[in-house]
Short mmCIF file of C-alpha atoms in Angstrom, two decimals:
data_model
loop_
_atom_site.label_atom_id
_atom_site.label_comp_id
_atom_site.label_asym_id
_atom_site.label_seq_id
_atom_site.Cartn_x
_atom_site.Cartn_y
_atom_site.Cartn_z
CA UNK A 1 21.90 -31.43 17.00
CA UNK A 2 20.49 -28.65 19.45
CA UNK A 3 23.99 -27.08 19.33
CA UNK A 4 24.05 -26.98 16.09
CA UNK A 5 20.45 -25.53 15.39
CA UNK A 6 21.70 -23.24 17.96
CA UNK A 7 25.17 -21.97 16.34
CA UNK A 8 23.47 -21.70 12.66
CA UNK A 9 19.96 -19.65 14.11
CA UNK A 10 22.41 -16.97 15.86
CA UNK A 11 24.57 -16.65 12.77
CA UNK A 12 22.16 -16.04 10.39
CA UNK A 13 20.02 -13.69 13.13
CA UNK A 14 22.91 -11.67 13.18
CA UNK A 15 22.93 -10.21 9.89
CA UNK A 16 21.58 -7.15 8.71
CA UNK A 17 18.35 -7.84 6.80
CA UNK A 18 17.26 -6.30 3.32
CA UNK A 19 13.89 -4.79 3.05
CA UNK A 20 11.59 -6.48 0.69
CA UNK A 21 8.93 -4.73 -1.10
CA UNK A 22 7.17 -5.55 -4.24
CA UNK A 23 7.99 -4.56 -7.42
CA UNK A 24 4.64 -3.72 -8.57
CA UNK A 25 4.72 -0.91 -6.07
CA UNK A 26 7.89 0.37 -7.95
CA UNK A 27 6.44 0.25 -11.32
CA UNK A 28 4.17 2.95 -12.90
CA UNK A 29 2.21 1.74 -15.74
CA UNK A 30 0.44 2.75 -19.24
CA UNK A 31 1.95 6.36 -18.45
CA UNK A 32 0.93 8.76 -22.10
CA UNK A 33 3.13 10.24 -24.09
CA UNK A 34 3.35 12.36 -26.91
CA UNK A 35 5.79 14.08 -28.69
CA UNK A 36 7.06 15.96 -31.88
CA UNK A 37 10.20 16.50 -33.76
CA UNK A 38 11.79 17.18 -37.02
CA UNK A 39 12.22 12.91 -37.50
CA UNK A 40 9.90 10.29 -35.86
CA UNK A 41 13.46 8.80 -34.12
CA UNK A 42 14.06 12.53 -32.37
CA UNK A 43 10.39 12.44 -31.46
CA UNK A 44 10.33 9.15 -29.97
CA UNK A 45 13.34 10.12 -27.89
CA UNK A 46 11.22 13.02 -26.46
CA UNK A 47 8.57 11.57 -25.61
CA UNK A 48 10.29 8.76 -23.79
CA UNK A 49 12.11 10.92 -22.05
CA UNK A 50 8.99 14.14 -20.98
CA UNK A 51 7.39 10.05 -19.73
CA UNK A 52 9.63 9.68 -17.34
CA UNK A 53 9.50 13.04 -15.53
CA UNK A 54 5.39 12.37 -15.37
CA UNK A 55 6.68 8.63 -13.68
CA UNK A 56 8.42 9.97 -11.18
CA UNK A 57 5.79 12.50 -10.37
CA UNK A 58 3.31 9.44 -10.14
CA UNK A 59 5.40 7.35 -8.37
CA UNK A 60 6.52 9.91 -5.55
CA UNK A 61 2.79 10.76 -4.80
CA UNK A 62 2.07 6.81 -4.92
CA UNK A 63 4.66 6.46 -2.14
CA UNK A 64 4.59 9.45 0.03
CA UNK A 65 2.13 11.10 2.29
CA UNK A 66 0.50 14.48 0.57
CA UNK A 67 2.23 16.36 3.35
CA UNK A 68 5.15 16.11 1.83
CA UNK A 69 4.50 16.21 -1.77
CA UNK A 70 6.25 19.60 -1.38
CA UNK A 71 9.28 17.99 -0.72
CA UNK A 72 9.44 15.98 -4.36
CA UNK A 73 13.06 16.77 -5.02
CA UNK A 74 13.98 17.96 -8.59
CA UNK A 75 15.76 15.44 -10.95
CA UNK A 76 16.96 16.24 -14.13
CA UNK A 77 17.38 13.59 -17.19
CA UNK A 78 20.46 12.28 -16.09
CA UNK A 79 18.80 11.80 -12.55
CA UNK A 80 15.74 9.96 -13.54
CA UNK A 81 18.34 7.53 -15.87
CA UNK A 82 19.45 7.03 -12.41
CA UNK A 83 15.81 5.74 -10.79
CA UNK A 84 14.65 3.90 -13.69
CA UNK A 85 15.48 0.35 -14.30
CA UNK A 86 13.72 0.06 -17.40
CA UNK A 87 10.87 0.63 -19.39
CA UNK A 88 8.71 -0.97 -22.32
CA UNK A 89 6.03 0.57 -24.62
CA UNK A 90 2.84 -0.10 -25.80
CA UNK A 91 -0.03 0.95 -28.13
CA UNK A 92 2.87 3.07 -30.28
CA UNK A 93 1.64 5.44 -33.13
CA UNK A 94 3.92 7.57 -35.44
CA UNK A 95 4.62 9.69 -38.64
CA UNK A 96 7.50 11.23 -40.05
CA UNK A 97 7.15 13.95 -37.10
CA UNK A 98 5.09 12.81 -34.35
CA UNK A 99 5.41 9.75 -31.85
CA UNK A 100 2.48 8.77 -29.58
CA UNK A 101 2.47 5.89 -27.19
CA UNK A 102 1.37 4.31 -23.65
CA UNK A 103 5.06 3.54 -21.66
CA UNK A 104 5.39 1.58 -18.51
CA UNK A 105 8.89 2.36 -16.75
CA UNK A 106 9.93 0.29 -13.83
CA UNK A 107 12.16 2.02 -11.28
CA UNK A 108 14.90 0.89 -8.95
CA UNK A 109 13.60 0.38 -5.71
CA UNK A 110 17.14 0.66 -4.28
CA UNK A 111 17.69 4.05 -5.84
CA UNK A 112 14.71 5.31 -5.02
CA UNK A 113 14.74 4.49 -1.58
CA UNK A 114 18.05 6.21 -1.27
CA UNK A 115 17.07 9.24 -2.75
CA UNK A 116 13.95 9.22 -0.44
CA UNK A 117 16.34 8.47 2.79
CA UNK A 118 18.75 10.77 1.56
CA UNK A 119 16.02 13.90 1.74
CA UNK A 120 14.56 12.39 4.64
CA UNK A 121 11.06 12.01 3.21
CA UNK A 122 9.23 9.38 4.96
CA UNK A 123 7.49 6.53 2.25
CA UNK A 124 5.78 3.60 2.03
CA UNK A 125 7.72 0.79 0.30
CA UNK A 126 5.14 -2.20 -0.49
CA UNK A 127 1.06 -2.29 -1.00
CA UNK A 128 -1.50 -2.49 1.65
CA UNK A 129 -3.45 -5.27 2.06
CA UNK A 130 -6.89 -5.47 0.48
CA UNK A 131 -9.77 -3.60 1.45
CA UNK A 132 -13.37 -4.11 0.80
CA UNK A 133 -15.33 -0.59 -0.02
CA UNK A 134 -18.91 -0.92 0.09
CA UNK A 135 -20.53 2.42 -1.45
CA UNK A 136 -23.68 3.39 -0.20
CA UNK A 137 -26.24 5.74 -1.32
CA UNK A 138 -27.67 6.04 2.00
CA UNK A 139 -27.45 2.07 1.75
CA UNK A 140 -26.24 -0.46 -0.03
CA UNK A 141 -27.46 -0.94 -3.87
CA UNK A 142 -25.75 -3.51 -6.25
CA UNK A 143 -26.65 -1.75 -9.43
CA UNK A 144 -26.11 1.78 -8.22
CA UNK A 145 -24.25 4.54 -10.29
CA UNK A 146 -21.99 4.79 -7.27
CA UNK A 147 -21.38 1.41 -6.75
CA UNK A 148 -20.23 1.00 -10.43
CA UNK A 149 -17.80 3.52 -10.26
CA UNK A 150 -15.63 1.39 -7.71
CA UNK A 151 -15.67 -1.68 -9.42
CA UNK A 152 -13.07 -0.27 -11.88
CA UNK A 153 -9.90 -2.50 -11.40
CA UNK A 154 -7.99 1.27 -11.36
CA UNK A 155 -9.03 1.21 -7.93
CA UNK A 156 -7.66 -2.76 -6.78
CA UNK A 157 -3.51 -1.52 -8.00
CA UNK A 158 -3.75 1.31 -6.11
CA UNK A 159 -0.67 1.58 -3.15
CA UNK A 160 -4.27 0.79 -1.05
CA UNK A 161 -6.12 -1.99 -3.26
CA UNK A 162 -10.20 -1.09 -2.84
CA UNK A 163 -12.27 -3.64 -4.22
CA UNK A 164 -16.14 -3.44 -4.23
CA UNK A 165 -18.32 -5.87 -3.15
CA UNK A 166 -18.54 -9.70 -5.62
CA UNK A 167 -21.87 -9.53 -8.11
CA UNK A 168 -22.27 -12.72 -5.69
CA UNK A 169 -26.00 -12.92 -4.61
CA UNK A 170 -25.03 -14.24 -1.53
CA UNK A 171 -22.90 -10.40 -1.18
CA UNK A 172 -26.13 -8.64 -2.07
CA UNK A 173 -28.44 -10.19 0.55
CA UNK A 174 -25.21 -9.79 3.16
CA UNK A 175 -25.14 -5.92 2.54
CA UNK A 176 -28.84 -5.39 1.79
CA UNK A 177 -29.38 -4.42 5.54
CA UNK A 178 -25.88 -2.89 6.72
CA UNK A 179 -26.02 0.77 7.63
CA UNK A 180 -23.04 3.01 8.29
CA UNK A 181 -24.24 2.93 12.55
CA UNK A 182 -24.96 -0.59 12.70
CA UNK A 183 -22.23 -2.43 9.80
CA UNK A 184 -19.63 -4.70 11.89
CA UNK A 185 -16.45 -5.97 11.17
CA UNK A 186 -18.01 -9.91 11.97
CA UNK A 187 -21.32 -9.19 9.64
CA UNK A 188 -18.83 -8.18 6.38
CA UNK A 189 -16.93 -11.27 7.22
CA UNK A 190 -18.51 -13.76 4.27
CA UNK A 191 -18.22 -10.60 1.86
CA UNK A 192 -14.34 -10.02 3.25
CA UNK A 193 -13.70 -13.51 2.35
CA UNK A 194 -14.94 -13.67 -1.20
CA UNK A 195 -13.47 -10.30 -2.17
CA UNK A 196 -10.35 -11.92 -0.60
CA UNK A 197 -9.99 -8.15 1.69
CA UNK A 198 -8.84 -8.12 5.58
CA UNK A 199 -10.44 -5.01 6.65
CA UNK A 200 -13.92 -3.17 5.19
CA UNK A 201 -14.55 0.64 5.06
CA UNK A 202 -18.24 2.57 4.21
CA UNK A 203 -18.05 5.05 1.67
CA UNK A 204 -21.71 6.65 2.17
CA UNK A 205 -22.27 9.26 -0.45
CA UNK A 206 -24.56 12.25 0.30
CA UNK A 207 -25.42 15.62 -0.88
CA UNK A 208 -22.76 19.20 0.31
CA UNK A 209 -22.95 22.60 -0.68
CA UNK A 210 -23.95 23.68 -4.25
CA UNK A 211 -21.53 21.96 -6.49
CA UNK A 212 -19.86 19.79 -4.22
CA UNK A 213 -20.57 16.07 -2.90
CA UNK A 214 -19.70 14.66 0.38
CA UNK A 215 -18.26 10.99 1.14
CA UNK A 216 -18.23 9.75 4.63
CA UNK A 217 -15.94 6.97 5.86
CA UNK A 218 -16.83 4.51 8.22
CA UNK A 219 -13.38 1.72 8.45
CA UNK A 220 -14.36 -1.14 10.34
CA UNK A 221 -11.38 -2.86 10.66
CA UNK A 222 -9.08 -2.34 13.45
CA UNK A 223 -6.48 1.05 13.80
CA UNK A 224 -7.72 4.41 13.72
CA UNK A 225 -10.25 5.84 11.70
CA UNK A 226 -10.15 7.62 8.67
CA UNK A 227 -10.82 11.40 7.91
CA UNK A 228 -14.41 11.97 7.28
CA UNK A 229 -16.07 13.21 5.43
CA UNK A 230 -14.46 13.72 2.36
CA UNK A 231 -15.29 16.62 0.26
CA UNK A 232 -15.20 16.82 -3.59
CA UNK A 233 -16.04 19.53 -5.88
CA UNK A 234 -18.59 18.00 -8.66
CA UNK A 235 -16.94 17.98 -12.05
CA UNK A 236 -18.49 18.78 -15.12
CA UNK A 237 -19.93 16.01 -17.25
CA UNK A 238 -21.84 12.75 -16.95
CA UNK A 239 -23.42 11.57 -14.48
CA UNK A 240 -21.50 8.52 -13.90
CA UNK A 241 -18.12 10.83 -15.09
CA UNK A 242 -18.92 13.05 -12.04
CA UNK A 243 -19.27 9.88 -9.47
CA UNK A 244 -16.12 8.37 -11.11
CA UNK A 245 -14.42 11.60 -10.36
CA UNK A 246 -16.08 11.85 -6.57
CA UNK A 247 -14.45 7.63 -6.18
CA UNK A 248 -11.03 9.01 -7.08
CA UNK A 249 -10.97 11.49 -4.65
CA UNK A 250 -12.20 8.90 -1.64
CA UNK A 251 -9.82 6.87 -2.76
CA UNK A 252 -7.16 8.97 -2.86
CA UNK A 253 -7.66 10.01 0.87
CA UNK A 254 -8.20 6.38 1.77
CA UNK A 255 -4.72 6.21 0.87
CA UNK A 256 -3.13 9.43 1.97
CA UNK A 257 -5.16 8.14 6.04
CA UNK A 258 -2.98 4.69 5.68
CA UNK A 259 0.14 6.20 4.29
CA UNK A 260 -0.02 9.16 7.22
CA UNK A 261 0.08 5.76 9.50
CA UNK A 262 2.43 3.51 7.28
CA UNK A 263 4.93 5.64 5.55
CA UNK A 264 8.28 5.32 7.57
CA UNK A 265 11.38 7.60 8.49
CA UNK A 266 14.27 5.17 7.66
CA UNK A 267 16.34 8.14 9.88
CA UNK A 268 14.60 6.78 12.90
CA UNK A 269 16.12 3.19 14.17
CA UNK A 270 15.41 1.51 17.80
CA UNK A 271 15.65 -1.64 18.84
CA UNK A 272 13.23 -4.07 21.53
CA UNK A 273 13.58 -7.03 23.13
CA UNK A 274 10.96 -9.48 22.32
CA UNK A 275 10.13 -13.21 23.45
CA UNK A 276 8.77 -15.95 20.71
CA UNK A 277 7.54 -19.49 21.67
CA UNK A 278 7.38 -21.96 19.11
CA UNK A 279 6.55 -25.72 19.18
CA UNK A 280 8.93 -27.23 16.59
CA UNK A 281 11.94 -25.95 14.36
CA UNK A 282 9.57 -26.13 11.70
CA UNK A 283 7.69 -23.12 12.93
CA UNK A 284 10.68 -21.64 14.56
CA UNK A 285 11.72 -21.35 10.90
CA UNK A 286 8.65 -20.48 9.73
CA UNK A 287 8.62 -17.65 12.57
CA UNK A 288 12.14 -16.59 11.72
CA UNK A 289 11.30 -16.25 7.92
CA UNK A 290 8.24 -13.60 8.36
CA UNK A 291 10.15 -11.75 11.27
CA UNK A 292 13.25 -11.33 9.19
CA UNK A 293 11.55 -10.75 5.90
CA UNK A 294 9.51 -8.20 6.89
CA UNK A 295 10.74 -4.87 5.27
CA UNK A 296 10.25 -2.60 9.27
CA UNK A 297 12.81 -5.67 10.44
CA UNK A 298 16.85 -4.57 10.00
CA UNK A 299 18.67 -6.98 12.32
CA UNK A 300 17.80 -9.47 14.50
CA UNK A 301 20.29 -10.90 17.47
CA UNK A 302 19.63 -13.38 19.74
CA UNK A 303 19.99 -12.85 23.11
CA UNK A 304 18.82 -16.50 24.34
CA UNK A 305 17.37 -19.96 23.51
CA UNK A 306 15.82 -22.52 25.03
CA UNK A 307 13.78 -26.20 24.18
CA UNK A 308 10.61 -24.08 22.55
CA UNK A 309 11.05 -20.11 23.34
CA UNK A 310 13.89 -17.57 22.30
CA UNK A 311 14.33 -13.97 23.42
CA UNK A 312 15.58 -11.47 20.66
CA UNK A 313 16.69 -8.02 20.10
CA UNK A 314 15.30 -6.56 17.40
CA UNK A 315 16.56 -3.71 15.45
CA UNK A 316 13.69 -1.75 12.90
CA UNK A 317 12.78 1.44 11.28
CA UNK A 318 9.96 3.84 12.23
CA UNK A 319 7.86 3.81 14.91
CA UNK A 320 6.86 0.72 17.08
CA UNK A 321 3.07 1.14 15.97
CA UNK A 322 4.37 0.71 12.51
CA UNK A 323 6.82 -2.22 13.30
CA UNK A 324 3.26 -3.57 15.28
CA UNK A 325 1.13 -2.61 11.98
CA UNK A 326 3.59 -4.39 9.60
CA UNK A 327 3.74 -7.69 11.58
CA UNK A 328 0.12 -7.83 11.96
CA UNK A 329 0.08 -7.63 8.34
CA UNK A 330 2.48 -10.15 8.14
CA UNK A 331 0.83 -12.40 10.62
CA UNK A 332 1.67 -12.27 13.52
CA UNK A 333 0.99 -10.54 16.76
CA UNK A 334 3.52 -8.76 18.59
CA UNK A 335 2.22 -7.33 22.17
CA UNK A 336 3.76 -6.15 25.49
CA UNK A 337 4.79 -8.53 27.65
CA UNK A 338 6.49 -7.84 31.26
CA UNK A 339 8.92 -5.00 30.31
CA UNK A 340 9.29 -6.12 27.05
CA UNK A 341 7.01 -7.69 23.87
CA UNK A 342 5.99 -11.25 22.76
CA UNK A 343 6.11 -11.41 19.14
CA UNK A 344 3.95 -14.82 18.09
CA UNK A 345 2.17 -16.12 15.26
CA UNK A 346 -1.55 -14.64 14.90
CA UNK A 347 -4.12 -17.74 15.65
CA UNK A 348 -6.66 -16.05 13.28
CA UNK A 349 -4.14 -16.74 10.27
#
């Protein structure tokens, strides 16, 4: 039976493995359009088609670091046909001339990610896990201008999902005494949990020059901090219009600091050798299914197996801090061990 468990492990480890992402990631929603023409048909047909162009502008920035927006190569109509799978409408309104609607297209991950490879433009493929934001205003305050602003689900389908703390009163007391010098990881915990987020970051907003607002950003999760502060010029309007617009823009470099760490070269391949224990061939498969499904992971051989341990050379994309970052994510914990890793199942999962 061992043999045989043996033979069919190494068989399947030795196949190159697909990278998974989800398809959320790949799908840009409730993009406007707008359109005229001599007959409603012609005008529908324009607008679908000036939509798709705006996609694939939304889409690129969603998956690429702002380094290399730059880079965005040029498609054409026949080259967007290309990237998008399909699309459906919503909220349509038209007249003999004019055709007005909200259209969600839903690209082809697999084109996209060759066009991406093919220019060499590193990108993220899949979401980030969830992260709790807790405004503050020097503190903390539930009903808070700035507080509302980020409980706009806009900001939870973002490539980074940021939700704000629960209208829980157990949240409020919880946060009523965090600062941004004394807030920990372990006090956020119960608030984490409810909000269903594995890491936390402060967004503390204060006062800059004339015309301009400051956030800083305190992430206390593990990995490397975040830029701060962040600096936004105050737009005109309302109150809460202005803080919306101040949100967007902490947001938006929330996500540009993860995808500077996240977004991969699919150019750059190595391999390591890595040791796994495991206590049954239950979670030997359960092992085996997170290693290989993980979209960093391209091949997996094994180089030897024993009663409850197997040593493996694995073959992924990027960097090894982001082949570290994406297991953790994944759950588990890969480390260095001797002159090469362990790879093991996190306990705190």
């Amino acid at each position: 039976m061992r043999a045989f468990l043996f033979a069919l492990f190494a068989c399947v480890l030795s196949l190159p493995l697909a990278a998974h992402a989800a398809d959320s990631v790949f799908t840009v929603k409730d993009v406007p359009v707008d359109a005229s023409a001599a007959a409603a048909v012609e005008a529908q047909t324009i607008a679908i088609n000036n939509g798709q162009s705006k996609a694939w502008d939304m889409l690129y920035r969603r998956l690429t670091r702002q380094e290399d927006w730059t880079r965005q190569p040029q498609l054409d109509h026949r080259g967007l046909q290309h990237l998008i799978r399909t699309y459906s409408v919503s909220d349509e309104r038209r007249s003999t001339t004019r055709y007005v609607a909200k259209v969600t297209y839903v690209f082809s991950q697999a084109a996209v990610a060759r066009l991406l490879r093919g220019n060499g433009i590193p990108y993220v493929d899949n979401k980030a896990r969830r992260v709790l934001v807790v405004p503050m205003a020097p503190k903390y305050q539930p009903n808070a201008v700035w507080t509302q602003v980020w409980r706009d689900p806009r900001f939870a389908n973002g490539i980074v999902p940021l939700v704000a703390p629960t209208s829980d009163p157990a949240d409020e007391a919880a946060l009523s005494t965090v600062t941004m010098e004394n807030a920990s990881l372990a006090e956020l915990a119960p608030v984490m949990a409810r909000s269903r987020a594995s890491d936390a970051v402060l967004v503390q907003l204060a006062s800059g020059a004339p015309g301009q607002a400051q956030v800083f950003l305190r992430r206390l999760g593990p990995g490397d901090p975040l830029p701060s502060p962040v600096t936004v010029p105050i737009p005109a309007g309302s109150h809460s219009a202005a803080l919306a617009a101040v949100a967007d823009a902490t947001a938006a470099a929330i996500a540009n600091g993860w995808k500077d760490l996240a977004a991969v070269d699919y150019s750059q391949r190595s391999t390591i050798t890595a040791d796994t224990t495991f206590s049954s061939v239950a979670d030997w498969a359960r092992f085996l299914k997170t290693l290989t499904g993980n979209s960093r992971v391209v091949g997996v051989d094994t180089l030897g197996f024993a009663a409850n341990a197997a040593r493996l050379n694995i073959a992924f994309v990027g960097t090894v801090n982001q082949l570290r970052s994406a297991l953790a994510d994944a759950g588990l914990d890969m480390r260095q061990h001797g002159d090469g890793w362990l790879i093991a199942p996190n306990p705190v999962e």
